[in-house]
N, CA, C and O atoms as a GROMACS GRO file, in nm:
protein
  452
    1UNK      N    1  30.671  -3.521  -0.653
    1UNK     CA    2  30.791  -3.588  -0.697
    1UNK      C    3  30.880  -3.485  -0.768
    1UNK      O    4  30.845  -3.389  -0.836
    2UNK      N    5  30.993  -3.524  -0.740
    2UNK     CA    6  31.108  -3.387  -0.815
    2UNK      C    7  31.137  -3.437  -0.905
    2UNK      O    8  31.179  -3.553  -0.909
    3UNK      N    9  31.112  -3.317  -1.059
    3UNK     CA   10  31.225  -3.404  -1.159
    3UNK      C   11  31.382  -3.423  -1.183
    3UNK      O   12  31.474  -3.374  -1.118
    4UNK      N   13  31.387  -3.501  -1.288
    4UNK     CA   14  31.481  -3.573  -1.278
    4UNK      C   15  31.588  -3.436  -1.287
    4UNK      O   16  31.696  -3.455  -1.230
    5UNK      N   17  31.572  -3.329  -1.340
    5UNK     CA   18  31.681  -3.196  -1.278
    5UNK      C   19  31.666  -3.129  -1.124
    5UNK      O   20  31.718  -3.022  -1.092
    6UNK      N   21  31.603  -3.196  -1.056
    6UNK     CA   22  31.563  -3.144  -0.936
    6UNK      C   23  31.462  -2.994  -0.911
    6UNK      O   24  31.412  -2.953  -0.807
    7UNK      N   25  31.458  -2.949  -1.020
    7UNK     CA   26  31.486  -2.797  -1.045
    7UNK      C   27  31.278  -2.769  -1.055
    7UNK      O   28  31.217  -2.663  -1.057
    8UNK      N   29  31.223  -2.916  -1.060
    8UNK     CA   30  31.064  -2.864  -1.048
    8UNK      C   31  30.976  -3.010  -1.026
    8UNK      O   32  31.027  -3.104  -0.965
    9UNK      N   33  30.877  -3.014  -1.066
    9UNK     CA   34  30.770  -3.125  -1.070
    9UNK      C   35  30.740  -3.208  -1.152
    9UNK      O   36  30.708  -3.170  -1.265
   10UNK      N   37  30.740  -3.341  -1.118
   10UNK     CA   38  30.694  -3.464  -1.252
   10UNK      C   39  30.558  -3.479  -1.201
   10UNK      O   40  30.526  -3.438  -1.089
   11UNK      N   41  30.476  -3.536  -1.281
   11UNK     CA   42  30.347  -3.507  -1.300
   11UNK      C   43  30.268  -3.632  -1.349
   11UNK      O   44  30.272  -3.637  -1.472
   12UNK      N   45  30.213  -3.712  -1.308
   12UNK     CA   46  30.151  -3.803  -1.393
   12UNK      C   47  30.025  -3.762  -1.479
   12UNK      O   48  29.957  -3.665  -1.445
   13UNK      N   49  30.003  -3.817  -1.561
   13UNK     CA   50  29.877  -3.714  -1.675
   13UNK      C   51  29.844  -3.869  -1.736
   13UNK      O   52  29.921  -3.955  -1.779
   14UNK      N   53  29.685  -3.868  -1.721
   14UNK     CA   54  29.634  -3.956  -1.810
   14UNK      C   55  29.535  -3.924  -1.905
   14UNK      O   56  29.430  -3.866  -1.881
   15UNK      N   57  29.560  -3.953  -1.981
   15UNK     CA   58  29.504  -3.980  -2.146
   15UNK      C   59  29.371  -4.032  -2.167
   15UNK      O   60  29.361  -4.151  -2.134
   16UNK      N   61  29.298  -3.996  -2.197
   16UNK     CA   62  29.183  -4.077  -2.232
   16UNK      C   63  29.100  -4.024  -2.386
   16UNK      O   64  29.065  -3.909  -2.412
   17UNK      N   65  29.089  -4.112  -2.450
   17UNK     CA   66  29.030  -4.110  -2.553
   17UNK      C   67  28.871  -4.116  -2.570
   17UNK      O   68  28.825  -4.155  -2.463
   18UNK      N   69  28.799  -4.099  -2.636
   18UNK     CA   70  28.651  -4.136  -2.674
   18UNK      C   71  28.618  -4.263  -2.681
   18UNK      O   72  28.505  -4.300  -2.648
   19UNK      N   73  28.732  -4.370  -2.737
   19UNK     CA   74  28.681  -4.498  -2.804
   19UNK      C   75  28.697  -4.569  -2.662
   19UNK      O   76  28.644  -4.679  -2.650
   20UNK      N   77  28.753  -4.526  -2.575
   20UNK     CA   78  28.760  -4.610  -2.446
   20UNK      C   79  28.973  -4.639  -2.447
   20UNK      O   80  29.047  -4.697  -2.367
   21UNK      N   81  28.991  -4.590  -2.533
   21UNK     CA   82  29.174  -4.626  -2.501
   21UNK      C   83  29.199  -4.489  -2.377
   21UNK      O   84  29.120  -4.397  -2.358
   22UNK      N   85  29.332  -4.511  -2.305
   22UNK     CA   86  29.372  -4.477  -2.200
   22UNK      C   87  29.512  -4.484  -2.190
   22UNK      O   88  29.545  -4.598  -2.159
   23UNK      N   89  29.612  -4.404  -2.203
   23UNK     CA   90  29.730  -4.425  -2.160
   23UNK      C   91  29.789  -4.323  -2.077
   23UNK      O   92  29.758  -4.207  -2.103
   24UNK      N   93  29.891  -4.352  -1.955
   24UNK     CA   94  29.934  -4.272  -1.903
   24UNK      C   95  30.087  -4.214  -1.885
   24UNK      O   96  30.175  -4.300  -1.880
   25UNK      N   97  30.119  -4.104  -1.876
   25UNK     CA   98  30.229  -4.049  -1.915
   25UNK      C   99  30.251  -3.998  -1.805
   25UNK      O  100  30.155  -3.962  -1.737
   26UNK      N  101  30.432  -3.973  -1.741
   26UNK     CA  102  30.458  -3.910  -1.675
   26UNK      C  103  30.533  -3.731  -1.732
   26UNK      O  104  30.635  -3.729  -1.802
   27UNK      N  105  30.492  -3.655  -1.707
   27UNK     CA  106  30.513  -3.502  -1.755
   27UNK      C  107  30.633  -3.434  -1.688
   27UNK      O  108  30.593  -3.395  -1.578
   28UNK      N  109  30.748  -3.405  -1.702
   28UNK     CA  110  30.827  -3.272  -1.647
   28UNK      C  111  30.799  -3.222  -1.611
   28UNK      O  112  30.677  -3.206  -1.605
   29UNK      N  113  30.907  -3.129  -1.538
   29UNK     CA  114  30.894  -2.974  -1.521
   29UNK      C  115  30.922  -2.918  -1.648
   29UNK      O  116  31.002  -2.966  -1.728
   30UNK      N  117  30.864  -2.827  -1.664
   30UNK     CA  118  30.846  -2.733  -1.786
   30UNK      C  119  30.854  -2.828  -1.984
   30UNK      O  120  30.898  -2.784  -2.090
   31UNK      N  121  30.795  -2.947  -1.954
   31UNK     CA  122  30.772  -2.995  -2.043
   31UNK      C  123  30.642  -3.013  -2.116
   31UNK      O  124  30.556  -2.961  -2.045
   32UNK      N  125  30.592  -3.056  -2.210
   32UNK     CA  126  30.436  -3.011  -2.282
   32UNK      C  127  30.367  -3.120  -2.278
   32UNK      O  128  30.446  -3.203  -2.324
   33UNK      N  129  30.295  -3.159  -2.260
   33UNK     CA  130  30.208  -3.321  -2.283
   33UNK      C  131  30.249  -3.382  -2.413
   33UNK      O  132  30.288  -3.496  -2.438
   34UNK      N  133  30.228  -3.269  -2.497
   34UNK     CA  134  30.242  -3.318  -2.666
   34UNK      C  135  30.458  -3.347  -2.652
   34UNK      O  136  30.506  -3.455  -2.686
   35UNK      N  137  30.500  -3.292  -2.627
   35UNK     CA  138  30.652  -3.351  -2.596
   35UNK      C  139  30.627  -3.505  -2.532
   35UNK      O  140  30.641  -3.616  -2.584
   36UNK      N  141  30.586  -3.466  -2.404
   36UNK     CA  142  30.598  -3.618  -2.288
   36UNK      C  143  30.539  -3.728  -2.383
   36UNK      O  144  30.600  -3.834  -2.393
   37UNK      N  145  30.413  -3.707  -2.461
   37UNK     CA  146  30.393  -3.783  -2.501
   37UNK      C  147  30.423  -3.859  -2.640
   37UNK      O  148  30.370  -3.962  -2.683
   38UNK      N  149  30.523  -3.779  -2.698
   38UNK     CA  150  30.601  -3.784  -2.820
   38UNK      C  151  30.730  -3.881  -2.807
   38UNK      O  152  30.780  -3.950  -2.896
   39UNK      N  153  30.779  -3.866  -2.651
   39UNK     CA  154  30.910  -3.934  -2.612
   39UNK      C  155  30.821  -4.084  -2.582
   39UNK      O  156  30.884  -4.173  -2.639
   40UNK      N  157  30.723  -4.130  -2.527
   40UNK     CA  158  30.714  -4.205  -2.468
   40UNK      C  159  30.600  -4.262  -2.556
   40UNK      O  160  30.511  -4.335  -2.511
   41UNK      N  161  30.612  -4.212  -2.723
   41UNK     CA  162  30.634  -4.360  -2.816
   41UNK      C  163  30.435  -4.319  -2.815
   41UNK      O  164  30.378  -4.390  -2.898
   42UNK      N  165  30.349  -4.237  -2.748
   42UNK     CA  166  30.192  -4.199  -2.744
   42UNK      C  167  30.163  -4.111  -2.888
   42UNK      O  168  30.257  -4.041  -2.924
   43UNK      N  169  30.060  -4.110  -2.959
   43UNK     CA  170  30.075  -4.055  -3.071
   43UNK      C  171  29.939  -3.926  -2.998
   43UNK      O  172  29.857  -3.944  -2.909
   44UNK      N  173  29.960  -3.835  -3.061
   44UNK     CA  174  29.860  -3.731  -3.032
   44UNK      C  175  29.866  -3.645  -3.147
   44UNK      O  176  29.973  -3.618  -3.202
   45UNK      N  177  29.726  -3.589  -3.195
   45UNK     CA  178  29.728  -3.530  -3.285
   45UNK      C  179  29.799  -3.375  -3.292
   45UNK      O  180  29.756  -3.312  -3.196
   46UNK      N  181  29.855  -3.325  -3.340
   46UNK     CA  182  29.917  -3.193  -3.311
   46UNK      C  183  29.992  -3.116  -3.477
   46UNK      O  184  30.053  -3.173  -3.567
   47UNK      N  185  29.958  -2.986  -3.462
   47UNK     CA  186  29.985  -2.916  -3.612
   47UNK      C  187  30.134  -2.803  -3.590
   47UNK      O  188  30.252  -2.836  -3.589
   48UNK      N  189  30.080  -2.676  -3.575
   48UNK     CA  190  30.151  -2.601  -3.539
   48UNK      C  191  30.309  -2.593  -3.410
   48UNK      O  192  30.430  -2.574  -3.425
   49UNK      N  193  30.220  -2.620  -3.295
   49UNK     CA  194  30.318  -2.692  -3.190
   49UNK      C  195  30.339  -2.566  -3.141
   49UNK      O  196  30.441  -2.555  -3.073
   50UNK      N  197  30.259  -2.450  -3.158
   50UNK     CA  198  30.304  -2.301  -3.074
   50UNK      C  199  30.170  -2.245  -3.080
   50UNK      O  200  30.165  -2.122  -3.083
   51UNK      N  201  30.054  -2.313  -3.083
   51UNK     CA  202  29.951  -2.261  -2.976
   51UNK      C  203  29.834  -2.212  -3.116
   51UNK      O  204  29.726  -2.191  -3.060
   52UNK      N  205  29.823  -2.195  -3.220
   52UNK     CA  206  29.775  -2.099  -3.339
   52UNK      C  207  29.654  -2.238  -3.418
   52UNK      O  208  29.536  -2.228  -3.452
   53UNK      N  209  29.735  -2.337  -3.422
   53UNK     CA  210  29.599  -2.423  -3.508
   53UNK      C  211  29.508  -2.510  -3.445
   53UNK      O  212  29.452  -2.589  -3.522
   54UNK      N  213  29.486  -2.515  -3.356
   54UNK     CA  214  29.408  -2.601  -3.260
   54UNK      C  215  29.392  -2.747  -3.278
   54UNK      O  216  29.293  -2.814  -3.248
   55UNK      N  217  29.519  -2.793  -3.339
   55UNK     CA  218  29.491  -2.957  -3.356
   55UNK      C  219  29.541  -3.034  -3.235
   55UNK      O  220  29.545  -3.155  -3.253
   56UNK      N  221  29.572  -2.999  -3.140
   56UNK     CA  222  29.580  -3.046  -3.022
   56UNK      C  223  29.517  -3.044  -2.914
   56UNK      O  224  29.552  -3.088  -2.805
   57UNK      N  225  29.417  -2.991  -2.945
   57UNK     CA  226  29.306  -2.934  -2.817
   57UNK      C  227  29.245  -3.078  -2.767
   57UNK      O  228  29.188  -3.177  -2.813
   58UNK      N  229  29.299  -3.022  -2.636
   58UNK     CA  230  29.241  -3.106  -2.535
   58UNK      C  231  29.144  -3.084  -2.428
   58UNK      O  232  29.132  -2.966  -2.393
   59UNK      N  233  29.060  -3.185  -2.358
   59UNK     CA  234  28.929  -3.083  -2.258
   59UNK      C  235  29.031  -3.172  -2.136
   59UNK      O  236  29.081  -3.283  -2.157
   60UNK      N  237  29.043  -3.096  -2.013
   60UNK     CA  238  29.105  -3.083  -1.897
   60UNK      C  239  29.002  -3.159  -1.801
   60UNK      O  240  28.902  -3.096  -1.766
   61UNK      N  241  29.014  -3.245  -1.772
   61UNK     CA  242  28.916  -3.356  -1.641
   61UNK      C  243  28.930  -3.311  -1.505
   61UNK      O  244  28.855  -3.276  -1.414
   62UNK      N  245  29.041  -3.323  -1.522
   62UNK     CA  246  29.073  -3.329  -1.346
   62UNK      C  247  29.245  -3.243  -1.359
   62UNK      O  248  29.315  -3.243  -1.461
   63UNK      N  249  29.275  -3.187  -1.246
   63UNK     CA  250  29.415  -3.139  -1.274
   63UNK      C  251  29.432  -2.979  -1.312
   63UNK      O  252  29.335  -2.903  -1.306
   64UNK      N  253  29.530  -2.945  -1.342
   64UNK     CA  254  29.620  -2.790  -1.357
   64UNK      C  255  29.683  -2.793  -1.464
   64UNK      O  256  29.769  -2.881  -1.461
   65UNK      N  257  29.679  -2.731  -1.567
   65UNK     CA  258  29.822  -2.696  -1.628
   65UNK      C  259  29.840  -2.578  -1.648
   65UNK      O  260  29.735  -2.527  -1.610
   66UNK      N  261  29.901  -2.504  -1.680
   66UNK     CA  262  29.939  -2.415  -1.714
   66UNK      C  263  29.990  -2.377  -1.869
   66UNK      O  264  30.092  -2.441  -1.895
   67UNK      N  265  29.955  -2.305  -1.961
   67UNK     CA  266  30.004  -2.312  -2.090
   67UNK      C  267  30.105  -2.196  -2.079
   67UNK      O  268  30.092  -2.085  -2.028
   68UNK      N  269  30.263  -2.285  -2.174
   68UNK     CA  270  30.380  -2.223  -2.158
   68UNK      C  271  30.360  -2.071  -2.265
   68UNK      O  272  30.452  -1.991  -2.283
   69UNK      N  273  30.248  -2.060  -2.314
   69UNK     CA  274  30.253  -1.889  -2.432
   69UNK      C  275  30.095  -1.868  -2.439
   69UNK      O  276  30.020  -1.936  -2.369
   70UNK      N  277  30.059  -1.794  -2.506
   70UNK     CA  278  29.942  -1.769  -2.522
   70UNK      C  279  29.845  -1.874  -2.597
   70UNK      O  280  29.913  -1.915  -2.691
   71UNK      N  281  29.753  -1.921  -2.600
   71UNK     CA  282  29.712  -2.028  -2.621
   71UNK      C  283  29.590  -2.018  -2.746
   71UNK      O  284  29.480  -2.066  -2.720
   72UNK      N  285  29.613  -1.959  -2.878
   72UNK     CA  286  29.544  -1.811  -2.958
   72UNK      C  287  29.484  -1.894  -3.032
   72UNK      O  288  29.408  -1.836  -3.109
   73UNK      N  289  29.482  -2.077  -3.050
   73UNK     CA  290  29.343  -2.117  -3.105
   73UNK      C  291  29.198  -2.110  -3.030
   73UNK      O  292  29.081  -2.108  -3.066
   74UNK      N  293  29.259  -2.106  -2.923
   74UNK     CA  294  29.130  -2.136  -2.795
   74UNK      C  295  29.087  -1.981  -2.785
   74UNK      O  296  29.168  -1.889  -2.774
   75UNK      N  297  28.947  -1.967  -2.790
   75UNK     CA  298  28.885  -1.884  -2.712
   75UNK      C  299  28.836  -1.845  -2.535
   75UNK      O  300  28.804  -1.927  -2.449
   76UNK      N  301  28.842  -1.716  -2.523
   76UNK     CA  302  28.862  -1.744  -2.320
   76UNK      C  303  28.709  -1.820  -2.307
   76UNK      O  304  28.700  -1.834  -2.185
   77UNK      N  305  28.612  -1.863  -2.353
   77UNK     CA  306  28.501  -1.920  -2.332
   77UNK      C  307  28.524  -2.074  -2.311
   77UNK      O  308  28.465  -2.145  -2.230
   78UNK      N  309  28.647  -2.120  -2.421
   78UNK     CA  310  28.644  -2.269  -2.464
   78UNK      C  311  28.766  -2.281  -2.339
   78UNK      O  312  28.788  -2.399  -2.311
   79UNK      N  313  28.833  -2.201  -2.274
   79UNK     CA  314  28.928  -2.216  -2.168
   79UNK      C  315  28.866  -2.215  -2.034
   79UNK      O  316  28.903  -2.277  -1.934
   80UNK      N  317  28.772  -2.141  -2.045
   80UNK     CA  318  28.666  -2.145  -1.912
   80UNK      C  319  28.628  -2.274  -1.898
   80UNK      O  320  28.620  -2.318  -1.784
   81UNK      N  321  28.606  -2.335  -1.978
   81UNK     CA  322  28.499  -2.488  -1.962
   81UNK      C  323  28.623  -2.602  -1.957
   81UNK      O  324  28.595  -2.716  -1.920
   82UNK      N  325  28.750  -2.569  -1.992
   82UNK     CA  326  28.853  -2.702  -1.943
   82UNK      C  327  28.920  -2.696  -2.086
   82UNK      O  328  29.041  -2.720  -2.080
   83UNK      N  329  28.877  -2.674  -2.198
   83UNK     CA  330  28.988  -2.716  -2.340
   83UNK      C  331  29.117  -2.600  -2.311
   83UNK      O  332  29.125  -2.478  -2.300
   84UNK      N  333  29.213  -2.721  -2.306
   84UNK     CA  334  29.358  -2.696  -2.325
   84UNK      C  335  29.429  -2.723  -2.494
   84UNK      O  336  29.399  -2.800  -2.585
   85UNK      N  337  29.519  -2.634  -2.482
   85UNK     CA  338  29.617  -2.671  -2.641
   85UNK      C  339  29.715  -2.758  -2.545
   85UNK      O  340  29.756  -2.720  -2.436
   86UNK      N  341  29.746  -2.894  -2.616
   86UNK     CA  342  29.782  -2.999  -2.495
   86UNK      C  343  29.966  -2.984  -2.598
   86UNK      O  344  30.048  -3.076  -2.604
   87UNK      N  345  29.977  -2.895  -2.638
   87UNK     CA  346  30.112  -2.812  -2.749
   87UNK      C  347  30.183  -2.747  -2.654
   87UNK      O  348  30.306  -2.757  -2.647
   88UNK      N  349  30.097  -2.664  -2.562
   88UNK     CA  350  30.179  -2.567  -2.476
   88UNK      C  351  30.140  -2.617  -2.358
   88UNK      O  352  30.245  -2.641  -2.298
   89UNK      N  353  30.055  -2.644  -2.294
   89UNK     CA  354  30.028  -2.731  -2.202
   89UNK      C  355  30.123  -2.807  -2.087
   89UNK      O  356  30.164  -2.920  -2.114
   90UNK      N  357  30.150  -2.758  -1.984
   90UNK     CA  358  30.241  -2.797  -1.852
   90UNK      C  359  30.189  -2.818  -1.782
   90UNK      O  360  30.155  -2.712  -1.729
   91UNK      N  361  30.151  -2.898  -1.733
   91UNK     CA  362  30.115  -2.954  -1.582
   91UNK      C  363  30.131  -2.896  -1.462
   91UNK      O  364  30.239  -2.842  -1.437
   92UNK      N  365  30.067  -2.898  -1.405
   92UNK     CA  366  30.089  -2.864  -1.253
   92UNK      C  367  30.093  -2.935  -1.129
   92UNK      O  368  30.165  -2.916  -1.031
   93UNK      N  369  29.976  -3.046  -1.157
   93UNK     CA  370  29.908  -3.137  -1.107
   93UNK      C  371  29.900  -3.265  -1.191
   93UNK      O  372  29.918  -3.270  -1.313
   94UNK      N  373  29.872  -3.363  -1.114
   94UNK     CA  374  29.808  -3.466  -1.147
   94UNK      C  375  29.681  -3.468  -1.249
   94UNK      O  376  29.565  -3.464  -1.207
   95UNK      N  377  29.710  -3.473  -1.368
   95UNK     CA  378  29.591  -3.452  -1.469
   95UNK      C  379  29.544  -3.586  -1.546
   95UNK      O  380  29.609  -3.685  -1.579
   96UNK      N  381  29.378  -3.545  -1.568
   96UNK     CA  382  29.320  -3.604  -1.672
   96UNK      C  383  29.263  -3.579  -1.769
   96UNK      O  384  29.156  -3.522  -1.752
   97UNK      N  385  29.305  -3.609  -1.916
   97UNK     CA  386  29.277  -3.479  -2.042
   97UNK      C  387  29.231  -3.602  -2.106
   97UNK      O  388  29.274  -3.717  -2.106
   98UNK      N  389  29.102  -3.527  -2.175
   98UNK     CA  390  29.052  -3.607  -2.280
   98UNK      C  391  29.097  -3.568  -2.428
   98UNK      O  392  29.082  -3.455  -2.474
   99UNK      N  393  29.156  -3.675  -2.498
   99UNK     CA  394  29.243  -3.615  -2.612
   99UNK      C  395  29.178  -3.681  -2.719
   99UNK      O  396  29.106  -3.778  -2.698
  100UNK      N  397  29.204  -3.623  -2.863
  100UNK     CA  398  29.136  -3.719  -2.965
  100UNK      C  399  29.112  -3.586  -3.069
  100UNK      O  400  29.079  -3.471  -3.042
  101UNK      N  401  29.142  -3.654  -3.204
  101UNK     CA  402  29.048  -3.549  -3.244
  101UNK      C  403  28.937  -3.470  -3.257
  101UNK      O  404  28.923  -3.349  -3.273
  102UNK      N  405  28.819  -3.615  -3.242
  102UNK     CA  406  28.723  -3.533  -3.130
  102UNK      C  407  28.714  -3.441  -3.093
  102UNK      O  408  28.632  -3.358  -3.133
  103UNK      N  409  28.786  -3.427  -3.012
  103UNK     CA  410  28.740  -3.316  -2.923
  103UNK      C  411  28.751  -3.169  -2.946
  103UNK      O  412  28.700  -3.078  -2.881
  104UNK      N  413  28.842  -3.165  -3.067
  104UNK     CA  414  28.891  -3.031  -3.151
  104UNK      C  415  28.735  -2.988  -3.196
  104UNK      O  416  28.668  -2.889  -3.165
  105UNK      N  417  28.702  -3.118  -3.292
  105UNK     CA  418  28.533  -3.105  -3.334
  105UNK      C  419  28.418  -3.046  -3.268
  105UNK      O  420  28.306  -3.004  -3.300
  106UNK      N  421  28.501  -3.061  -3.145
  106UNK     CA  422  28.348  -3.009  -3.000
  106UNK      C  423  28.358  -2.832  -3.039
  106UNK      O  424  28.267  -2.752  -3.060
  107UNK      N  425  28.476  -2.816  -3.039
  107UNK     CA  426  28.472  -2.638  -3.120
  107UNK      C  427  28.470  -2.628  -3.242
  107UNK      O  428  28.433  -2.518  -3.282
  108UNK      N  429  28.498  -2.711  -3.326
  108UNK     CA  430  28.485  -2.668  -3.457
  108UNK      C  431  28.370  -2.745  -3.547
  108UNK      O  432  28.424  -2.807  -3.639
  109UNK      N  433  28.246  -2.756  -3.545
  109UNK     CA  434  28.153  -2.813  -3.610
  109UNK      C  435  28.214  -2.804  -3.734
  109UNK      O  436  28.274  -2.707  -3.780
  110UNK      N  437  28.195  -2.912  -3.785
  110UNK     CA  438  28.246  -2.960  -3.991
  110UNK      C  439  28.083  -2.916  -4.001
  110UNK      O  440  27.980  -2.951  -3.943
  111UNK      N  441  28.116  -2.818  -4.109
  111UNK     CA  442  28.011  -2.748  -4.175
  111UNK      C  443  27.886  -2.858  -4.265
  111UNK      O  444  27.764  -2.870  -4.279
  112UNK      N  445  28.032  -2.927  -4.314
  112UNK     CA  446  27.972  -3.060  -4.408
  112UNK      C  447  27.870  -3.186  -4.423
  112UNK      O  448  27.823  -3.261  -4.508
  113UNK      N  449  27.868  -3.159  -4.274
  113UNK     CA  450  27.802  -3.291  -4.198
  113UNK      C  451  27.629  -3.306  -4.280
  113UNK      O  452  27.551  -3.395  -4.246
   0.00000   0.00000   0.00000
């Protein structure tokens, strides 16, 4: 599908949470999940918004994106296995990202526990 500037790709991307919630968003060309899903009223956790604090990390299901800068909370290990910063995060494809804070936790064990 062309977006609405003609100029690239809209993208459908669905959401899925831990607790069982699910919502789905349609994505731009050269737009971020954490944007798409900011306009369209979806709350997602997010800090920085340029790739550095990892409160947006998302694990990648199904799908492509591409991150618009360097992506410097994530390690190339935690990028190998599917976690995206869903901050810089562009689509390519038809995606399914598991989002939540959660899932930040899957890399960062709370010491506290």
């Amino acid at each position: 599908m062309l977006g609405q500037d003609g100029g690239g790709e809209t993208h459908a991307v669905s959401l899925r949470w831990r607790d069982g919630r699910e919502e789905s968003l349609s994505v731009g060309p050269d737009e971020t999940v954490v944007d798409a899903a900011g306009a369209a009223g979806v709350g997602l956790p997010y800090g920085c918004l340029y790739g550095a604090c990892g409160t947006c990390t998302g694990k990648l299901l199904s799908g492509d994106v591409e991150h618009a800068a360097e992506p410097r909370a994530l390690k190339p290990r935690h990028r190998d296995v599917g976690y995206v910063l869903l901050c810089l995060a562009e689509p390519r494809s038809a995606c399914r990202i598991e989002v939540g804070a959660r899932v930040q936790a899957d890399l960062v064990p709370n010491p506290w526990k």
